Short mmCIF file of C-alpha atoms and ligand atoms in Angstrom, two decimals:
data_model
loop_
_atom_site.label_atom_id
_atom_site.label_comp_id
_atom_site.label_asym_id
_atom_site.label_seq_id
_atom_site.Cartn_x
_atom_site.Cartn_y
_atom_site.Cartn_z
CA MET A 1 90.94 110.50 71.19
CA LEU A 2 88.64 108.26 73.23
CA LYS A 3 85.78 110.09 73.18
CA ASN A 4 82.50 108.37 72.57
CA LYS A 5 84.50 105.21 72.23
CA LYS A 6 81.81 102.86 72.93
CA ILE A 7 83.12 100.37 76.53
CA LEU A 8 81.43 97.26 76.62
CA VAL A 9 81.18 95.94 80.49
CA THR A 10 80.14 92.61 81.00
CA GLY A 11 78.89 90.60 83.72
CA SER A 12 77.35 94.22 85.55
CA GLY A 13 75.19 92.40 87.71
CA GLY A 14 78.27 91.56 89.81
CA GLN A 15 79.75 93.79 92.66
CA LEU A 16 83.03 94.88 90.43
CA GLY A 17 79.98 95.56 87.42
CA LYS A 18 77.51 97.11 89.63
CA THR A 19 80.68 99.65 90.70
CA LEU A 20 81.43 100.26 87.65
CA GLN A 21 78.27 101.67 86.18
CA LYS A 22 77.86 103.51 89.67
CA ARG A 23 80.57 105.24 88.92
CA PHE A 24 81.56 105.35 85.48
CA SER A 25 77.34 105.58 83.21
CA GLY A 26 77.31 108.28 81.26
CA LYS A 27 80.67 109.72 82.57
CA TYR A 28 84.47 110.44 81.16
CA GLY A 29 82.72 111.21 77.46
CA PHE A 30 82.40 107.22 77.10
CA ASP A 31 79.62 105.53 75.64
CA TRP A 32 78.80 102.68 78.52
CA ILE A 33 77.19 99.29 77.62
CA PHE A 34 76.66 97.81 81.07
CA LEU A 35 75.14 94.09 80.88
CA PRO A 36 74.33 91.73 83.58
CA LYS A 37 74.10 87.74 82.71
CA GLU A 38 70.55 88.00 82.11
CA LYS A 39 70.64 90.50 79.16
CA LEU A 40 74.13 88.51 77.54
CA ASP A 41 75.35 85.13 78.62
CA ILE A 42 78.58 84.97 78.50
CA ILE A 43 78.68 81.42 77.57
CA GLU A 44 76.16 82.11 74.40
CA THR A 45 78.33 83.02 71.32
CA LYS A 46 75.58 84.30 69.20
CA GLN A 47 74.44 86.44 72.29
CA ILE A 48 78.40 87.97 72.42
CA GLN A 49 78.42 88.30 68.68
CA ALA A 50 75.10 89.62 68.68
CA THR A 51 75.64 92.22 71.47
CA PHE A 52 78.70 92.89 69.13
CA LYS A 53 77.33 93.83 66.46
CA LYS A 54 74.58 95.99 67.58
CA TYR A 55 76.21 98.36 69.96
CA ASN A 56 80.14 97.68 68.14
CA PRO A 57 82.81 98.36 71.49
CA HIS A 58 86.05 99.68 71.14
CA PHE A 59 85.99 98.17 74.14
CA CYS A 60 84.98 95.05 75.80
CA ILE A 61 85.51 94.77 79.99
CA ASN A 62 84.79 91.03 80.94
CA CYS A 63 84.08 91.09 84.65
CA ALA A 64 81.44 88.17 84.51
CA ALA A 65 83.50 85.19 86.04
CA PHE A 66 81.73 82.32 88.10
CA THR A 67 83.36 83.31 91.26
CA ASP A 68 82.31 81.24 93.60
CA VAL A 69 85.71 78.90 95.25
CA LEU A 70 83.59 76.42 96.82
CA LYS A 71 81.05 75.82 93.96
CA SER A 72 83.91 75.43 91.60
CA GLU A 73 85.32 72.13 93.08
CA GLU A 74 82.38 71.27 93.32
CA GLN A 75 80.87 71.65 89.84
CA PRO A 76 84.09 72.48 88.07
CA SER A 77 82.61 71.78 84.53
CA ILE A 78 80.11 75.36 85.07
CA ALA A 79 83.63 76.90 86.20
CA TYR A 80 85.29 76.22 83.26
CA LYS A 81 82.78 77.37 80.59
CA ILE A 82 82.33 81.00 82.01
CA ASN A 83 85.84 81.40 82.98
CA VAL A 84 87.82 80.11 79.97
CA GLU A 85 85.28 78.96 77.51
CA ALA A 86 83.24 81.70 77.53
CA VAL A 87 86.50 83.49 77.39
CA LYS A 88 87.27 82.67 74.30
CA ASN A 89 84.55 83.00 73.30
CA ILE A 90 85.21 87.18 74.11
CA THR A 91 88.28 87.03 72.82
CA ARG A 92 87.27 85.78 69.47
CA VAL A 93 84.39 88.40 68.93
CA CYS A 94 86.76 91.02 70.47
CA ASN A 95 89.61 90.14 67.85
CA GLU A 96 87.40 90.19 64.43
CA ASN A 97 85.19 93.65 65.56
CA GLU A 98 89.13 95.23 66.50
CA SER A 99 87.64 95.66 70.50
CA ILE A 100 90.18 95.87 73.19
CA LEU A 101 89.54 92.81 75.96
CA ILE A 102 89.96 94.21 79.15
CA HIS A 103 89.90 90.85 81.61
CA ILE A 104 90.17 90.60 85.20
CA SER A 105 91.44 87.42 86.90
CA THR A 106 92.75 86.32 90.52
CA ASP A 107 95.13 86.05 92.53
CA TYR A 108 93.54 82.69 92.76
CA VAL A 109 95.76 82.33 90.20
CA PHE A 110 98.95 81.03 92.62
CA ASP A 111 99.71 78.92 94.59
CA GLY A 112 100.84 80.83 98.09
CA ARG A 113 103.88 79.89 98.71
CA LYS A 114 106.19 82.71 98.09
CA LYS A 115 106.16 84.46 100.84
CA ARG A 116 106.28 87.81 99.33
CA PRO A 117 103.42 89.66 97.61
CA TYR A 118 103.33 88.97 93.77
CA VAL A 119 104.72 90.49 91.10
CA GLU A 120 102.80 90.35 87.01
CA ASN A 121 105.37 87.59 85.86
CA ASP A 122 105.47 85.67 88.66
CA LYS A 123 104.60 81.54 88.46
CA ALA A 124 101.56 80.95 88.55
CA ASN A 125 100.48 77.73 89.68
CA PRO A 126 96.54 77.32 90.55
CA VAL A 127 95.73 75.45 94.24
CA ASN A 128 91.95 74.94 93.39
CA VAL A 129 89.63 74.20 90.87
CA TYR A 130 88.44 78.24 90.68
CA GLY A 131 92.19 79.40 90.70
CA MET A 132 92.51 77.04 87.68
CA THR A 133 89.49 77.96 85.52
CA LYS A 134 90.81 81.79 86.50
CA TYR A 135 94.88 81.07 85.00
CA LEU A 136 93.14 79.41 81.87
CA GLY A 137 91.24 81.52 80.76
CA GLU A 138 93.65 84.71 81.80
CA LYS A 139 96.07 82.91 79.45
CA HIS A 140 93.85 82.54 76.45
CA VAL A 141 93.39 85.84 76.70
CA LEU A 142 97.15 86.64 76.93
CA GLU A 143 97.75 84.42 73.64
CA ASN A 144 94.99 85.24 71.39
CA ALA A 145 93.88 88.27 71.98
CA ASN A 146 94.74 91.01 69.44
CA TYR A 147 94.85 93.16 72.22
CA GLY A 148 93.62 92.91 75.77
CA TYR A 149 95.06 93.51 79.43
CA ILE A 150 94.72 90.88 82.41
CA VAL A 151 93.58 93.20 85.81
CA ARG A 152 94.62 90.53 88.71
CA THR A 153 92.81 91.60 91.69
CA SER A 154 92.86 90.02 95.18
CA TRP A 155 90.30 89.59 97.77
CA LEU A 156 87.88 91.99 96.16
CA TYR A 157 85.04 93.33 97.91
CA SER A 158 82.25 96.33 97.78
CA LYS A 159 81.23 98.21 100.68
CA ASN A 160 78.00 99.17 98.40
CA PHE A 161 77.12 96.01 96.28
CA GLY A 162 77.38 91.62 96.62
CA TYR A 163 78.16 89.81 98.74
CA ASN A 164 81.66 89.17 100.23
CA PHE A 165 83.76 89.44 103.61
CA TYR A 166 83.15 93.06 104.22
CA ARG A 167 80.09 93.22 103.83
CA ASN A 168 79.25 89.83 105.20
CA ILE A 169 81.14 90.89 109.12
CA LEU A 170 79.57 94.09 108.89
CA ASN A 171 76.28 92.04 108.61
CA GLU A 172 77.81 89.61 111.91
CA ALA A 173 78.64 92.60 113.64
CA SER A 174 75.66 94.71 113.64
CA ILE A 175 74.03 91.24 115.03
CA GLY A 176 76.15 91.70 117.85
CA ASN A 177 77.83 87.86 117.63
CA GLU A 178 81.19 86.47 118.59
CA ILE A 179 83.00 86.85 114.49
CA LYS A 180 85.57 83.52 114.33
CA VAL A 181 88.27 84.91 111.15
CA VAL A 182 90.23 82.69 109.39
CA SER A 183 93.70 83.72 110.92
CA ASP A 184 96.46 81.55 108.58
CA GLN A 185 95.35 83.11 105.23
CA TYR A 186 96.69 86.47 103.38
CA GLY A 187 96.33 88.91 101.21
CA THR A 188 95.72 92.47 99.79
CA PRO A 189 91.76 93.49 100.41
CA THR A 190 90.83 95.74 96.95
CA ASN A 191 88.16 97.89 97.22
CA THR A 192 85.99 97.56 94.09
CA GLU A 193 86.69 101.54 93.77
CA LYS A 194 90.81 101.22 93.24
CA VAL A 195 90.04 98.69 90.08
CA ALA A 196 87.32 100.99 88.22
CA ASN A 197 89.86 103.77 89.27
CA PHE A 198 92.67 101.29 88.09
CA ILE A 199 90.87 99.95 84.63
CA LEU A 200 89.84 104.32 83.91
CA LYS A 201 94.06 104.38 84.10
CA ILE A 202 94.15 101.78 81.54
CA LEU A 203 91.69 103.26 79.27
CA ALA A 204 92.99 106.47 79.83
CA SER A 205 96.82 105.75 78.81
CA LEU A 206 96.57 102.29 77.28
CA PRO A 207 99.36 101.14 77.90
CA LYS A 208 101.59 97.93 76.73
CA LYS A 209 99.45 95.08 76.90
CA GLY A 210 100.13 92.05 79.41
CA ILE A 211 99.42 91.22 82.67
CA TYR A 212 98.74 94.57 85.01
CA HIS A 213 97.80 94.33 89.06
CA CYS A 214 95.68 95.98 91.08
CA ALA A 215 95.52 95.04 94.59
CA GLY A 216 94.72 97.39 98.48
CA ASP A 217 98.37 98.42 99.78
CA GLN A 218 97.74 96.34 102.39
CA VAL A 219 98.83 92.91 103.06
CA MET A 220 96.94 90.92 106.35
CA SER A 221 94.73 87.92 107.40
CA TRP A 222 91.30 87.92 107.05
CA TYR A 223 91.46 87.69 110.72
CA ASP A 224 93.33 90.91 110.46
CA PHE A 225 90.37 92.37 108.00
CA ALA A 226 87.23 91.78 110.21
CA LYS A 227 89.82 93.64 112.67
CA ARG A 228 89.54 96.47 110.90
CA ILE A 229 85.74 96.16 109.51
CA VAL A 230 84.69 96.29 113.27
CA LYS A 231 86.09 99.45 113.77
CA GLU A 232 85.51 101.61 110.27
CA ASN A 233 82.60 101.07 111.25
CA ASN A 234 82.19 101.41 115.11
CA TYR A 235 81.21 98.32 116.22
CA SER A 236 82.91 96.45 118.90
CA ASN A 237 82.72 92.59 118.44
CA LYS A 238 84.62 89.89 119.48
CA ILE A 239 86.91 88.22 116.81
CA VAL A 240 87.95 85.07 116.72
CA PRO A 241 91.30 83.78 115.45
CA ILE A 242 90.66 80.38 114.15
CA LYS A 243 92.86 77.86 111.62
CA SER A 244 91.75 77.40 108.31
CA ASN A 245 89.17 74.32 107.33
CA THR A 246 90.79 72.30 104.00
CA GLN A 247 87.33 70.36 103.85
CA GLY A 248 86.05 71.07 100.52
CA VAL A 249 88.63 73.19 98.70
CA ILE A 250 92.75 73.93 99.34
CA ARG A 251 93.02 78.27 99.21
CA PRO A 252 96.22 79.57 98.27
CA THR A 253 97.37 80.35 102.33
CA TYR A 254 99.78 84.09 100.99
CA SER A 255 98.32 85.35 97.98
CA PRO A 256 99.20 89.08 98.61
CA LEU A 257 99.26 91.24 95.04
CA LYS A 258 102.71 93.73 94.39
CA ASN A 259 100.59 96.78 92.90
CA THR A 260 101.55 97.34 88.97
CA GLU A 261 103.01 100.75 88.47
CA MET A 262 101.12 103.18 86.22
N1 NAP B 1 85.23 88.39 94.91
C1 NAP B 1 86.82 88.06 95.18
O1 NAP B 1 86.78 88.13 95.91
C2 NAP B 1 87.86 88.44 93.47
C3 NAP B 1 89.04 87.77 93.68
C4 NAP B 1 89.62 88.25 92.65
C5 NAP B 1 89.58 88.09 91.35
N2 NAP B 1 88.48 88.57 91.34
C6 NAP B 1 87.63 88.75 89.86
O2 NAP B 1 87.03 89.73 89.62
C7 NAP B 1 86.06 89.70 89.11
C8 NAP B 1 85.31 90.69 89.19
O3 NAP B 1 84.60 89.81 90.03
P1 NAP B 1 83.03 89.75 91.38
O4 NAP B 1 83.71 90.02 92.38
O5 NAP B 1 82.98 90.95 91.23
O6 NAP B 1 81.58 88.95 91.07
P2 NAP B 1 81.22 89.03 91.70
O7 NAP B 1 80.65 89.30 92.20
O8 NAP B 1 80.74 87.37 91.36
O9 NAP B 1 79.93 88.63 89.70
C9 NAP B 1 80.87 87.83 88.97
C10 NAP B 1 79.09 88.31 87.57
O10 NAP B 1 79.65 87.20 87.21
C11 NAP B 1 77.98 86.89 86.45
N3 NAP B 1 78.39 85.60 85.54
C12 NAP B 1 78.30 83.94 85.92
N4 NAP B 1 78.40 83.24 84.76
C13 NAP B 1 77.79 84.44 83.92
C14 NAP B 1 77.66 84.34 82.24
N5 NAP B 1 77.85 83.01 82.30
N6 NAP B 1 77.56 85.79 81.56
C15 NAP B 1 77.16 86.34 82.19
N7 NAP B 1 77.54 86.99 83.16
C16 NAP B 1 77.83 85.61 84.33
C17 NAP B 1 77.47 86.70 87.40
O11 NAP B 1 76.15 86.35 87.28
P3 NAP B 1 75.45 85.43 88.44
O12 NAP B 1 75.61 86.01 89.74
O13 NAP B 1 73.53 86.04 87.72
O14 NAP B 1 75.34 84.40 88.08
C18 NAP B 1 77.93 88.35 89.06
O15 NAP B 1 77.08 89.23 88.19
C19 NAP B 1 86.11 88.57 88.30
O16 NAP B 1 86.13 88.51 86.94
C20 NAP B 1 86.82 87.76 89.77
O17 NAP B 1 87.78 86.12 89.24
C21 NAP B 1 87.08 88.18 92.38
#
């Protein structure tokens, strides 16, 4: 039934977008269209309309976002433009073209006070600008998309692409330094490969619209995660636990997600 369906992936230059492209390009009977920011700027409504007119996609997977948590505090209007206004544009154009929207969101919509992994219908209460803009974006999709999925993930990393914690620690480990890492924030580190598999399941089964959680299976601190990365790669750096610095931005201290059963 899904054979030859066209799938547009926005923000394909990011770590998740690149993972999807590497995994899915030309595969599973879908016709994949991957567009990085240079080819489709999601702030530009006319560009989105022209892209939909050109490709007429059945699905749009929105991997584009302003993901820098600290810069979002410094440049809230840009974060709002990309994470909220552009998402409104995409939602509208998806509705006009009867396309199904899969929008990626974050554990940072939560305040971190729960102390047990968050489930889909837990109340969002973002504590920083990035979290707030992502929350407003997903809320708009849920309320307005004719057919929309929100896939929330947490502490996303790719071993191959982008700037992320995994690759930063690996880089520091290779230099041979002692590495200081925050030990008082907890999450569920999630490999982009897992999110790719999850998205594929959604595409194949088209479950009911709404919020889905896709995260790693283990709750840990950044410190725990750094120790694992170093061990996994046969380094022996000393990892030193430190307290988080709340200067500039507040982050949820506990934002693991409980996976949605699929
Ligand atoms: N990274 C995490 O830890 C994490 C955790 C939970 C959820 N998420 C969510 O997962 C999704 C994917 O994140 P990611 O880690 O893959 O982020 P990423 O590596 O920062 O990728 C985001 C991509 O979006 C692009 N982009 C920014 N503004 C755009 C615009 N106006 N039009 C088109 N593209 C634009 C960026 O391009 P430029 O870099 O050139 O600006 C970048 O290539 C996002 O929705 C994010 O909120 C991420």
